[in-house]
Structure formats: structure tokens, C-alpha cells
Short mmCIF file of C-alpha atoms in Angstrom, two decimals:
data_model
loop_
_atom_site.label_atom_id
_atom_site.label_comp_id
_atom_site.label_asym_id
_atom_site.label_seq_id
_atom_site.Cartn_x
_atom_site.Cartn_y
_atom_site.Cartn_z
CA UNK A 510 70.08 74.29 96.99
CA UNK A 511 68.96 77.86 96.57
CA UNK A 512 71.51 80.41 95.58
CA UNK A 513 69.82 83.64 96.64
CA UNK A 514 68.27 84.27 100.04
CA UNK A 515 66.37 87.17 101.53
CA UNK A 516 65.85 88.07 105.15
CA UNK A 517 63.17 90.59 105.99
CA UNK A 518 62.73 92.48 109.24
CA UNK A 519 63.66 90.41 112.29
CA UNK A 520 62.44 90.81 115.83
CA UNK A 521 64.28 93.15 118.20
CA UNK A 522 67.05 91.33 119.97
CA UNK A 523 68.05 93.23 123.05
CA UNK A 524 68.75 96.65 124.45
CA UNK A 525 72.35 97.12 125.47
CA UNK A 526 73.20 98.60 128.83
CA UNK A 527 76.48 99.92 127.56
CA UNK A 528 76.94 103.61 126.84
CA UNK A 529 75.72 104.59 123.41
CA UNK A 530 76.95 107.44 121.30
CA UNK A 531 75.66 109.71 118.64
CA UNK A 532 76.83 108.31 115.34
CA UNK A 533 78.37 110.64 112.80
CA UNK A 534 75.51 109.49 110.59
CA UNK A 535 72.89 110.63 113.10
CA UNK A 536 71.49 109.20 116.31
CA UNK A 537 72.23 105.48 116.66
CA UNK A 538 69.67 103.41 118.50
CA UNK A 539 70.52 101.49 121.66
CA UNK A 540 68.73 98.49 120.25
CA UNK A 541 70.41 95.64 118.43
CA UNK A 542 68.35 93.57 116.12
CA UNK A 543 68.54 89.88 115.70
CA UNK A 544 70.89 88.39 113.35
CA UNK A 545 71.68 87.15 110.00
CA UNK A 546 74.34 84.80 109.06
CA UNK A 547 77.54 84.39 107.30
CA UNK A 548 79.66 82.05 105.43
CA UNK A 549 83.33 81.52 104.87
CA UNK A 550 85.28 80.63 101.79
CA UNK A 551 88.64 79.38 100.60
CA UNK A 552 89.87 80.49 97.23
CA UNK A 553 91.18 77.61 95.22
CA UNK A 554 91.97 80.10 92.51
CA UNK A 555 94.98 81.10 94.56
CA UNK A 556 96.89 78.70 92.36
CA UNK A 557 96.39 80.88 89.29
CA UNK A 558 99.51 82.86 89.91
CA UNK A 559 101.51 85.46 88.04
CA UNK A 560 104.30 87.75 89.05
CA UNK A 561 101.81 89.72 91.11
CA UNK A 562 102.38 87.58 94.21
CA UNK A 563 101.25 89.83 97.02
CA UNK A 564 101.09 87.29 99.86
CA UNK A 565 97.39 87.61 99.22
CA UNK A 566 95.04 86.19 101.74
CA UNK A 567 92.54 84.32 99.59
CA UNK A 568 93.86 81.00 100.69
CA UNK A 569 93.36 78.13 102.99
CA UNK A 570 90.07 77.16 104.54
CA UNK A 571 89.13 78.98 107.63
CA UNK A 572 89.23 78.77 111.38
CA UNK A 573 86.75 79.08 114.25
CA UNK A 574 86.25 81.11 117.42
CA UNK A 575 83.77 83.50 119.11
CA UNK A 576 83.27 87.25 119.45
CA UNK A 577 81.07 89.99 120.94
CA UNK A 578 79.28 93.27 120.54
CA UNK A 579 78.76 96.71 119.03
CA UNK A 580 79.81 100.24 119.90
CA UNK A 581 81.56 102.92 117.99
CA UNK A 582 83.60 105.82 119.29
CA UNK A 583 83.24 109.41 118.26
CA UNK A 584 86.91 110.00 118.98
CA UNK A 585 87.61 108.07 115.78
CA UNK A 586 86.23 110.98 113.78
CA UNK A 587 88.91 113.36 114.91
CA UNK A 588 91.78 111.27 113.68
CA UNK A 589 91.33 110.41 110.19
CA UNK A 590 92.40 111.87 106.84
CA UNK A 591 78.52 101.29 92.31
CA UNK A 592 76.82 100.42 95.14
CA UNK A 593 78.77 97.22 95.65
CA UNK A 594 80.51 94.37 93.95
CA UNK A 595 79.98 91.22 95.97
CA UNK A 596 81.76 88.98 93.52
CA UNK A 597 85.16 87.59 94.31
CA UNK A 598 88.32 89.34 93.20
CA UNK A 599 90.56 86.47 92.23
CA UNK A 600 91.66 88.23 89.08
CA UNK A 601 93.40 90.70 91.36
CA UNK A 602 94.80 88.01 93.61
CA UNK A 603 97.11 86.08 91.38
CA UNK A 604 99.10 84.42 94.10
CA UNK A 605 98.53 82.32 97.14
CA UNK A 606 100.23 83.39 100.33
CA UNK A 607 102.44 80.53 101.44
CA UNK A 608 101.55 81.38 105.02
CA UNK A 609 97.83 80.85 104.30
CA UNK A 610 97.95 77.44 102.68
CA UNK A 611 96.93 75.43 105.75
CA UNK A 612 93.29 74.44 105.93
CA UNK A 613 91.12 75.22 108.91
CA UNK A 614 90.95 71.99 110.89
CA UNK A 615 87.74 69.98 110.85
CA UNK A 616 85.86 69.31 114.10
CA UNK A 617 87.62 66.69 116.20
CA UNK A 618 86.74 64.27 119.00
CA UNK A 619 83.21 63.06 119.55
CA UNK A 620 81.41 64.79 116.67
CA UNK A 621 77.65 64.75 116.24
CA UNK A 622 76.32 65.90 112.87
CA UNK A 623 72.69 66.96 112.58
CA UNK A 624 70.59 67.46 109.47
CA UNK A 625 68.26 70.26 110.58
CA UNK A 626 68.03 73.16 112.99
CA UNK A 627 65.31 71.29 114.93
CA UNK A 628 67.78 68.45 115.52
CA UNK A 629 70.37 71.02 116.55
CA UNK A 630 67.93 72.45 119.08
CA UNK A 631 67.20 68.99 120.48
CA UNK A 632 70.89 68.17 120.85
CA UNK A 633 71.59 71.45 122.64
CA UNK A 634 68.65 70.97 125.00
CA UNK A 635 69.89 67.46 125.82
CA UNK A 636 73.42 68.75 126.38
CA UNK A 637 72.12 71.47 128.72
CA UNK A 638 70.20 68.89 130.76
CA UNK A 639 73.28 66.68 130.94
CA UNK A 640 75.70 69.49 131.86
CA UNK A 641 78.97 68.08 133.13
CA UNK A 642 78.27 64.63 131.73
CA UNK A 643 77.94 65.47 128.06
CA UNK A 644 80.23 63.25 125.94
CA UNK A 645 79.73 65.39 122.83
CA UNK A 646 82.74 67.56 121.83
CA UNK A 647 81.45 69.05 118.58
CA UNK A 648 78.02 69.62 117.12
CA UNK A 649 77.98 70.21 113.35
CA UNK A 650 75.29 71.45 110.98
CA UNK A 651 75.21 72.67 107.36
CA UNK A 652 72.67 75.35 106.41
CA UNK A 653 71.61 76.75 103.04
CA UNK A 654 68.94 79.26 104.09
CA UNK A 655 69.57 82.55 105.85
CA UNK A 656 66.80 81.83 108.33
CA UNK A 657 68.37 78.49 109.18
CA UNK A 658 71.71 80.16 109.78
CA UNK A 659 70.03 82.70 112.02
CA UNK A 660 68.19 79.97 113.94
CA UNK A 661 71.32 77.83 114.26
CA UNK A 662 73.18 80.71 115.91
CA UNK A 663 70.20 81.56 118.12
CA UNK A 664 69.99 77.97 119.37
CA UNK A 665 73.76 77.78 119.84
CA UNK A 666 73.58 80.88 122.02
CA UNK A 667 71.29 78.92 124.38
CA UNK A 668 73.99 76.47 125.47
CA UNK A 669 74.54 76.69 129.22
CA UNK A 670 78.17 75.60 128.91
CA UNK A 671 80.99 76.07 126.43
CA UNK A 672 80.63 72.46 125.26
CA UNK A 673 79.76 71.31 122.76
CA UNK A 674 81.56 73.51 120.26
CA UNK A 675 79.13 74.30 117.44
CA UNK A 676 80.36 74.43 113.85
CA UNK A 677 77.95 75.87 111.29
CA UNK A 678 78.87 75.25 107.67
CA UNK A 679 77.19 77.58 105.19
CA UNK A 680 76.45 76.13 101.78
CA UNK A 681 77.49 77.96 98.63
CA UNK A 682 75.18 80.80 97.68
CA UNK A 683 74.30 84.48 97.90
CA UNK A 684 72.55 85.55 101.11
CA UNK A 685 70.93 88.98 101.43
CA UNK A 686 70.25 90.61 104.79
CA UNK A 687 67.53 93.23 104.65
CA UNK A 688 67.76 94.62 108.16
CA UNK A 689 69.07 92.68 111.15
CA UNK A 690 72.41 91.04 111.76
CA UNK A 691 73.75 87.92 113.47
CA UNK A 692 74.60 88.26 117.14
CA UNK A 693 76.86 85.69 118.80
CA UNK A 694 76.41 85.71 122.57
CA UNK A 695 77.84 82.32 123.55
CA UNK A 696 81.43 81.20 123.06
CA UNK A 697 82.82 78.33 121.01
CA UNK A 698 81.01 78.88 117.73
CA UNK A 699 82.52 78.51 114.29
CA UNK A 700 80.77 79.81 111.16
CA UNK A 701 82.54 78.87 107.97
CA UNK A 702 81.95 78.30 104.28
CA UNK A 703 81.38 74.71 103.33
CA UNK A 704 83.63 74.72 100.26
CA UNK A 705 86.48 76.71 101.79
CA UNK A 706 86.39 79.13 98.84
CA UNK A 707 85.50 82.57 100.21
CA UNK A 708 83.94 83.65 96.92
CA UNK A 709 81.38 80.82 97.07
CA UNK A 710 79.49 82.27 100.04
CA UNK A 711 78.45 85.94 99.89
CA UNK A 712 76.47 87.60 102.67
CA UNK A 713 75.64 91.23 102.06
CA UNK A 714 73.48 93.98 103.44
CA UNK A 715 71.45 96.71 101.81
CA UNK A 716 74.17 99.32 101.38
CA UNK A 717 76.53 101.66 103.16
CA UNK A 718 74.17 104.58 103.54
CA UNK A 719 70.56 103.49 103.98
CA UNK A 720 70.99 102.28 107.56
CA UNK A 721 68.85 99.13 107.22
CA UNK A 722 71.68 96.64 107.68
CA UNK A 723 74.12 97.86 110.28
CA UNK A 724 76.44 94.83 110.35
CA UNK A 725 76.77 91.22 109.29
CA UNK A 726 78.14 89.78 112.58
CA UNK A 727 78.21 91.20 116.07
CA UNK A 728 80.37 89.11 118.40
CA UNK A 729 79.71 89.26 122.10
CA UNK A 730 81.47 86.08 123.27
CA UNK A 731 84.93 84.56 123.32
CA UNK A 732 86.35 81.86 121.04
CA UNK A 733 84.45 82.64 117.87
CA UNK A 734 85.72 81.78 114.39
CA UNK A 735 84.49 83.29 111.12
CA UNK A 736 86.10 81.91 107.98
CA UNK A 737 85.90 81.32 104.23
CA UNK A 738 83.30 83.83 103.10
CA UNK A 739 82.65 87.25 101.56
CA UNK A 740 80.71 89.72 103.71
CA UNK A 741 79.88 93.40 103.40
CA UNK A 742 77.73 96.23 102.02
CA UNK A 743 76.59 97.47 105.44
CA UNK A 744 75.94 100.80 107.15
CA UNK A 745 78.50 100.55 109.98
CA UNK A 746 80.92 97.60 110.46
CA UNK A 747 81.02 94.30 108.62
CA UNK A 748 82.03 92.67 111.92
CA UNK A 749 82.00 94.28 115.33
CA UNK A 750 83.81 92.57 118.18
CA UNK A 751 82.73 93.82 121.60
CA UNK A 752 85.64 94.10 123.96
CA UNK A 753 83.27 95.63 126.52
CA UNK A 754 81.73 92.14 126.74
CA UNK A 755 85.14 90.39 126.98
CA UNK A 756 84.88 88.91 123.49
CA UNK A 757 88.39 87.51 123.30
CA UNK A 758 90.23 85.05 121.09
CA UNK A 759 88.33 85.78 117.90
CA UNK A 760 89.75 84.15 114.78
CA UNK A 761 89.05 85.59 111.34
CA UNK A 762 90.53 83.67 108.41
CA UNK A 763 90.10 83.85 104.65
CA UNK A 764 87.29 86.38 104.75
CA UNK A 765 86.70 89.12 102.21
CA UNK A 766 85.39 92.33 103.82
CA UNK A 767 83.92 94.91 101.47
CA UNK A 768 82.07 98.23 101.56
CA UNK A 769 81.17 99.39 105.05
CA UNK A 770 79.87 102.81 106.09
CA UNK A 771 82.41 102.95 108.92
CA UNK A 772 85.38 100.70 109.77
CA UNK A 773 85.28 97.28 108.12
CA UNK A 774 86.28 95.47 111.33
CA UNK A 775 85.67 97.17 114.67
CA UNK A 776 86.97 96.13 118.08
CA UNK A 777 85.04 98.31 120.52
CA UNK A 778 85.48 98.93 124.24
CA UNK A 779 84.09 100.80 127.23
CA UNK A 780 86.72 102.92 128.97
CA UNK A 781 84.79 102.64 132.25
CA UNK A 782 85.27 98.84 132.24
CA UNK A 783 89.06 98.32 132.20
CA UNK A 784 88.74 94.65 133.14
CA UNK A 785 86.73 93.89 130.02
CA UNK A 786 88.61 93.80 126.73
CA UNK A 787 89.12 91.80 123.58
CA UNK A 788 92.47 90.05 123.79
CA UNK A 789 94.40 87.45 121.78
CA UNK A 790 92.59 88.02 118.48
CA UNK A 791 93.90 86.67 115.17
CA UNK A 792 92.98 88.11 111.76
CA UNK A 793 94.74 86.41 108.88
CA UNK A 794 94.65 85.67 105.18
CA UNK A 795 91.78 88.08 104.51
CA UNK A 796 91.00 90.93 102.11
CA UNK A 797 89.65 94.35 103.14
CA UNK A 798 88.53 96.67 100.36
CA UNK A 799 86.23 99.33 98.97
CA UNK A 800 85.04 98.24 95.57
CA UNK A 801 84.55 101.74 94.08
CA UNK A 802 88.20 102.68 94.65
CA UNK A 803 87.28 104.98 97.58
CA UNK A 804 85.14 104.69 100.68
CA UNK A 805 81.86 106.53 101.37
CA UNK A 806 83.18 109.10 103.87
CA UNK A 807 86.08 110.26 106.03
CA UNK A 808 84.97 108.02 108.92
CA UNK A 809 86.16 104.67 107.60
CA UNK A 810 89.04 102.28 108.20
CA UNK A 811 90.18 98.69 107.84
CA UNK A 812 90.83 96.98 111.17
CA UNK A 813 90.18 99.40 114.05
CA UNK A 814 90.68 98.00 117.56
CA UNK A 815 90.49 99.87 120.87
CA UNK A 816 92.06 98.46 124.03
CA UNK A 817 93.14 95.21 122.41
CA UNK A 818 95.84 93.04 123.97
CA UNK A 819 98.09 90.48 122.26
CA UNK A 820 96.53 90.56 118.80
CA UNK A 821 98.10 89.22 115.60
CA UNK A 822 97.19 90.67 112.18
CA UNK A 823 99.03 88.83 109.43
CA UNK A 824 99.00 87.93 105.74
CA UNK A 825 96.11 90.24 104.82
CA UNK A 826 95.57 92.63 101.91
CA UNK A 827 93.97 96.09 102.23
CA UNK A 828 92.84 98.17 99.25
CA UNK A 829 91.29 101.58 98.62
CA UNK A 830 90.49 102.64 102.18
CA UNK A 831 90.30 106.27 101.12
CA UNK A 832 88.31 109.37 102.01
CA UNK A 833 86.56 110.34 98.75
CA UNK A 834 86.80 114.04 99.56
CA UNK A 835 90.61 113.89 99.40
CA UNK A 836 90.27 112.51 95.87
CA UNK A 837 87.92 115.29 94.74
CA UNK A 838 84.84 113.06 94.96
CA UNK A 839 81.62 113.39 96.92
CA UNK A 840 80.91 111.60 100.17
CA UNK A 841 77.78 109.52 100.56
CA UNK A 842 74.84 111.76 101.42
CA UNK A 843 74.62 112.32 105.17
CA UNK A 844 78.00 110.70 105.89
CA UNK A 845 80.90 112.42 107.71
CA UNK A 846 82.94 114.31 105.16
CA UNK A 847 85.90 116.04 106.79
CA UNK A 848 89.16 116.79 104.99
CA UNK A 849 91.06 114.35 107.21
CA UNK A 850 92.47 111.12 105.80
CA UNK A 851 90.57 107.92 106.43
CA UNK A 852 91.64 105.88 109.40
CA UNK A 853 94.46 103.36 108.94
CA UNK A 854 94.20 100.02 107.21
CA UNK A 855 95.42 98.54 110.51
CA UNK A 856 94.91 100.60 113.67
CA UNK A 857 95.35 99.60 117.33
CA UNK A 858 95.00 102.31 119.97
CA UNK A 859 93.30 103.37 123.22
CA UNK A 860 95.90 101.55 125.36
CA UNK A 861 96.22 98.51 123.13
CA UNK A 862 99.25 96.35 123.89
CA UNK A 863 101.66 93.95 122.18
CA UNK A 864 100.07 93.95 118.73
CA UNK A 865 101.90 92.06 115.98
CA UNK A 866 101.20 93.39 112.45
CA UNK A 867 103.17 91.34 109.96
CA UNK A 868 103.29 90.25 106.33
CA UNK A 869 100.39 92.47 105.27
CA UNK A 870 100.10 94.23 101.91
CA UNK A 871 98.45 97.67 101.87
CA UNK A 872 97.62 99.32 98.55
CA UNK A 873 96.22 102.83 98.02
CA UNK A 874 94.91 103.41 101.52
CA UNK A 875 95.02 106.90 103.05
CA UNK A 876 97.05 105.59 105.98
CA UNK A 877 98.79 102.28 106.42
CA UNK A 878 99.51 100.97 109.92
CA UNK A 879 98.93 102.98 113.09
CA UNK A 880 99.80 102.21 116.70
CA UNK A 881 98.17 104.86 118.90
CA UNK A 882 96.54 108.14 117.94
CA UNK A 883 96.94 111.44 119.74
CA UNK A 884 97.12 110.69 123.46
CA UNK A 885 95.30 107.37 123.13
CA UNK A 886 98.40 105.27 122.81
CA UNK A 887 99.83 101.79 122.39
CA UNK A 888 102.36 99.79 124.42
CA UNK A 889 104.83 97.30 122.99
CA UNK A 890 104.26 95.35 119.80
CA UNK A 891 106.00 94.94 116.46
CA UNK A 892 105.32 96.05 112.88
CA UNK A 893 107.39 93.86 110.54
CA UNK A 894 107.60 92.53 107.00
CA UNK A 895 104.75 94.64 105.61
CA UNK A 896 104.52 96.19 102.12
CA UNK A 897 102.74 99.52 101.73
CA UNK A 898 102.19 101.23 98.37
CA UNK A 899 100.34 104.42 97.45
CA UNK A 900 99.81 105.79 93.95
CA UNK A 901 99.89 109.49 93.04
CA UNK A 902 96.56 110.28 94.70
CA UNK A 903 96.37 112.16 98.01
CA UNK A 904 97.28 110.15 101.10
CA UNK A 905 98.95 110.19 104.49
CA UNK A 906 101.67 108.27 106.32
CA UNK A 907 102.56 104.62 105.73
CA UNK A 908 103.37 103.75 109.38
CA UNK A 909 102.43 106.10 112.20
CA UNK A 910 103.36 105.80 115.90
CA UNK A 911 101.57 108.18 118.26
CA UNK A 912 101.96 107.92 122.04
CA UNK A 913 103.36 104.48 121.30
CA UNK A 914 105.87 103.07 123.78
CA UNK A 915 108.55 100.45 123.06
CA UNK A 916 107.37 99.61 119.55
CA UNK A 917 109.57 97.77 117.04
CA UNK A 918 109.30 98.72 113.36
CA UNK A 919 111.40 96.21 111.44
CA UNK A 920 111.91 95.30 107.77
CA UNK A 921 108.97 97.04 106.13
CA UNK A 922 108.93 98.28 102.52
CA UNK A 923 107.02 101.48 101.74
CA UNK A 924 106.80 103.19 98.36
CA UNK A 925 104.71 106.33 97.76
CA UNK A 926 104.16 107.94 94.35
CA UNK A 927 102.32 110.93 95.84
CA UNK A 928 103.51 114.15 97.49
CA UNK A 929 103.30 113.04 101.11
CA UNK A 930 106.82 113.46 102.45
CA UNK A 931 107.05 110.80 105.17
CA UNK A 932 106.91 107.03 104.99
CA UNK A 933 107.18 106.51 108.76
CA UNK A 934 106.39 108.99 111.54
CA UNK A 935 106.92 108.76 115.28
CA UNK A 936 105.43 111.52 117.37
CA UNK A 937 104.74 112.85 120.87
CA UNK A 938 107.04 112.87 123.85
CA UNK A 939 105.97 109.54 125.26
CA UNK A 940 106.76 107.64 122.05
CA UNK A 941 109.81 105.36 121.99
CA UNK A 942 110.66 102.98 119.16
CA UNK A 943 113.31 100.95 117.38
CA UNK A 944 113.05 101.55 113.63
CA UNK A 945 115.41 99.20 111.81
CA UNK A 946 115.90 97.71 108.33
CA UNK A 947 113.06 99.59 106.61
CA UNK A 948 113.15 100.32 102.87
CA UNK A 949 111.29 103.44 101.70
CA UNK A 950 111.39 106.23 99.15
CA UNK A 951 110.25 108.82 101.71
CA UNK A 952 111.55 110.12 105.03
CA UNK A 953 111.41 108.54 108.46
CA UNK A 954 110.33 111.56 110.46
CA UNK A 955 110.47 112.48 114.13
CA UNK A 956 107.63 114.75 115.31
CA UNK A 957 106.65 116.41 118.59
CA UNK A 958 109.71 115.35 120.65
CA UNK A 959 109.35 111.60 120.16
CA UNK A 960 112.37 109.29 120.62
CA UNK A 961 113.50 106.43 118.40
CA UNK A 962 116.59 104.43 117.49
CA UNK A 963 117.08 104.38 113.72
CA UNK A 964 119.47 101.78 112.26
CA UNK A 965 120.06 100.48 108.71
CA UNK A 966 117.05 102.11 107.08
CA UNK A 967 117.23 103.06 103.39
CA UNK A 968 115.02 105.97 102.33
CA UNK A 969 115.86 106.50 98.66
CA UNK A 970 114.33 103.43 97.02
CA UNK A 971 114.24 103.37 93.22
CA UNK A 972 111.00 102.06 91.63
CA UNK A 973 113.07 100.12 89.12
CA UNK A 974 114.20 97.84 91.95
CA UNK A 975 110.78 96.29 92.45
CA UNK A 976 108.84 93.58 90.63
CA UNK A 977 105.65 95.61 90.00
CA UNK A 978 105.42 98.83 91.93
CA UNK A 979 101.97 99.97 90.79
CA UNK A 980 100.46 96.69 91.96
CA UNK A 981 102.10 96.94 95.36
CA UNK A 982 104.53 94.09 94.65
CA UNK A 983 107.60 95.61 96.27
CA UNK A 984 109.78 92.51 96.14
CA UNK A 985 113.23 93.09 94.69
CA UNK A 986 113.57 92.04 91.06
CA UNK A 987 117.33 91.74 91.31
CA UNK A 988 120.28 91.77 93.74
CA UNK A 989 120.29 95.49 94.65
CA UNK A 990 123.64 96.09 96.32
CA UNK A 991 122.34 98.85 98.58
CA UNK A 992 119.72 96.47 100.05
CA UNK A 993 120.79 92.82 99.86
CA UNK A 994 122.64 91.69 103.02
CA UNK A 995 122.86 95.30 104.23
CA UNK A 996 120.47 95.03 107.17
CA UNK A 997 120.89 94.19 110.82
CA UNK A 998 120.34 90.57 111.86
CA UNK A 999 117.36 90.72 114.23
CA UNK A 1000 116.12 87.92 116.44
CA UNK A 1001 112.56 89.22 116.04
CA UNK A 1002 112.70 88.84 112.24
CA UNK A 1003 113.35 85.24 111.24
CA UNK A 1004 111.41 85.21 107.95
CA UNK A 1005 110.14 87.64 105.31
CA UNK A 1006 106.73 88.63 103.92
CA UNK A 1007 106.45 85.31 102.07
CA UNK A 1008 107.46 83.23 105.08
CA UNK A 1009 110.90 82.56 103.60
CA UNK A 1010 113.57 82.13 106.24
CA UNK A 1011 116.12 84.92 106.60
CA UNK A 1012 118.89 82.41 107.10
CA UNK A 1013 121.62 83.39 104.64
CA UNK A 1014 123.71 85.49 107.01
CA UNK A 1015 123.08 89.23 107.05
CA UNK A 1016 119.47 90.22 106.54
CA UNK A 1017 118.26 92.27 103.58
CA UNK A 1018 116.65 95.64 104.20
CA UNK A 1019 112.90 95.66 103.59
CA UNK A 1020 110.05 93.17 103.74
CA UNK A 1021 111.33 90.62 101.23
CA UNK A 1022 114.56 88.63 101.41
CA UNK A 1023 116.03 88.44 97.91
CA UNK A 1024 116.82 84.94 96.64
CA UNK A 1025 118.69 84.31 93.39
#
């Protein structure tokens, strides 16, 4: 098995009919180029634990689903404030999230395993000819060449029906994409690392600024799963999910995202097509980071989803999503370089609805979690059991609600060592929220005539209360009387950031329930 793979220029794939925009990096072409593949990984090293137990996501083999498309939105620019290290970061992840321990299930039912992409093609052609009478539930292949991965996806896209589900295992190795990316246009495809260790499969592009590799995956179909791999070092997004092509029910599990020229994960949309959106997505147990400690520009973010409905983002870690200009550093040549903070680690807006953001750890990112931005708002949803830490460098708010209606902000812990004055902000007249049981060392601030109910929040946290503040481990290291059993008992909060039940009577304030 080869460990390093190269993919040179691939043929043009298709011209999109959707509206295109001028990228902040220059004019973006309306042409998407054919694909390159990915691989998922599970980190067995999760078991090498220390006190730095951050509910980190490098755990549990992955899951599978399908996704669609690519577009970016210039409105993103207005909101924000080493080349690459593709190796794993287990030294920084000394704890396995209990919530991520379950393996991604193996293919079930009538499973046909093939040994080559030519056999895969034959099986798909036979299934297409026997549509409606095909007894095959799952078609499985393992690839160890980037061209084979590309071909396997291309052939899978030719299915005329959702069945069979195709699972593509990617063998351990390093895979380099020189130009084009992998486009998934047919639903029910899973691409996952064979070993389950996300550090064993690395797929990377040519860098954040040279424009040769725009993305790793572009998902244009529903029910796509990407799991157990490390992917990154691209000019725009590591993964783009196209809501404008109704790419719903994507599942991302145990994936390390690193170093993208724009947002690491993008959920795009077309405002002229309100019936087409990406709904019911799940992103879990994954790591999002910039390996140089800052990003390349002001126009970056972690998970950025427009017009998403019923998403769950849980048990992930986000690190160093920061505008370099705010830290006194230079932006990448030609990249947007405003004085605004980078976009949030987790951001749902443009009429997104019912998002659940829970049990995530966010460390040294310009902004933490955002529902809505300006007048492009968010309806419903809950932000609970998250830990957000920022060191003494410049940053912005931990949790921000803008034009966000009926949002619940429950049991989060936020600690900032910098000069930003607010941990949580709710702003604009339309905004309504319940903000309960949050533990911070900064203010919870109303802005621009917003409305919220504030109950049992504590805003004078002492760093001595926490296990390891500078590592973002904001669990209590002892029975702090101001916090333990001092919160409201909420039906929407039945466990804590580690998945431990809040069942001992009155709830603690903050993300972690203290246990003797």
C-alpha cells in the first residue's frame, strides 16, 4: 500500500447554474472541477488521557451520509472580527469524549464487497438495469489510491436510485490533491477511514492562498457521511454542503478540519430558492483548527451555515479561528484583511432554525457561537453545555444572538482573559431569549433593544475554580458553593458537557456538573 498519493489536474466537471459571486480573493469561476477523495479516521489515542479532558472529538469511528455543492456569500465579509501541519494532534487531545465512543456502524443487510473500481462500476450498472428489483442493500469498496477514490465516487454518482448505499473505505495514507476536489452528486454515499483513526488518513490540498485546490469535498446530495479522516489545506472550504441543491442529512463524524482560506465547513444557500435548503445535518466529535495559531485572513470561520434547519453540532473542539490582523500579524497576500473579528466557531444564520449547539469546546477563537448576524437571523434552537475560553489576545464575544428569536442559552461556561467586556450578547429588537444557568467572568449584555429572560447566571467566575483554565478545561476542580446546586432545574438540560446526568437534584451553574 502506498502512503503518498498525488492527483494532477482533473477534467472540468460542470458549470453551475446557480448565482456566482465575486470572491474576496478575486473573481471565482463558475466552474467546478472534478474531485478528489477523502478518508476518515478514529483516534485510538483518545485513551491516553490526562486532566485535560476537553470532551475532545477524536473518538469513535465515523458515520455516513451525503451532501451537496459550493457557493460563498459576500455578506459574510461584513460580519467578522507554516504552511500546514497535516499530522494528527493527539498530544493536545488527552481525553476521549464519552459521547463519541460509539463506533460508526458497519454496512448492514445484503452487503456486496468488491475488490476494484471496475467491479464497482459493473455492480452499479447491473443495479441500474435492475432498478426496483435490486436485492443489494450496500456496496462496499476499499481504495488506496486517490484516483481510485475519485473514480469510486464518480461511479457511485451514476446510480439511478438511492440503493444500493455505497461505502468507500479509504486505506491509511497521505493523499495530496493538486487541483480538483471530490463532488458528490448522488445520495447515500459514505466515505470513511478504514482504521477509524482520523490521523491515519490525511487528504490535503496545495495551500490556503494559491487557489489550486479550492476544497476537499463538495456535497450536492442528501444522506452523505464523511468520517474518520484529516482533511484541509485548501483555498476556500474544506467541505462545502450545498443547501441550494437540497443536500440534507449530512453526517460528519470524527473528522479533523485544518487550514482553509475561508470557512472550514460551509453550508451555502440561494435566497431565491426558499424550498431548497440543507436540513437535519449532524456534525460531531470533530476538530476544527488553524495550525499556525491564527487563520490567513479576516474572512474565515469554523462551521458557517446559511438557512439550515434542525441541525445538531455537538462534542466538537474549535481552536485558533482568529483574524491575524487583530493579533498584529499579516494576512495572507491577497486575502481579505479587515479589522473585524473572524466569523464564529459555530455560526447559523440567514433564517436558520432550531439549531442545537451542545457540548462543544471552543479555545482562542475570535468569536464563539453565533445565532444570526445583523438582520439575517435565526429562529428557535438551544445553545447548552458548551465551554468557551479565550486567552489574553484580542477577541470578541463568546455567545452572540442577533435577530435571534426564542433561543435558549443554558448552562454554558465562558472564561475570557482578554479585555473584551461581554461573554454573552443579545441584540436587536426582534431578539428574544432565555439565558439561564451560565457561568462566566464577563457580562451578559443587552444591546439594541433586545429582550431576554436572565435567571441564575453567575458572571464573576474565579479562574482558581477550574481544572485548567489556559487549556480551556473549565470543569470545576472543587465544590464551589456559589455554583454547585445553585442553578435552575431545566427539562432541556438533562446532562452536562461530558454526558453525565444532571440527576442529583438542583442543577449546577455552567457546563459541567460537579461530582465529588
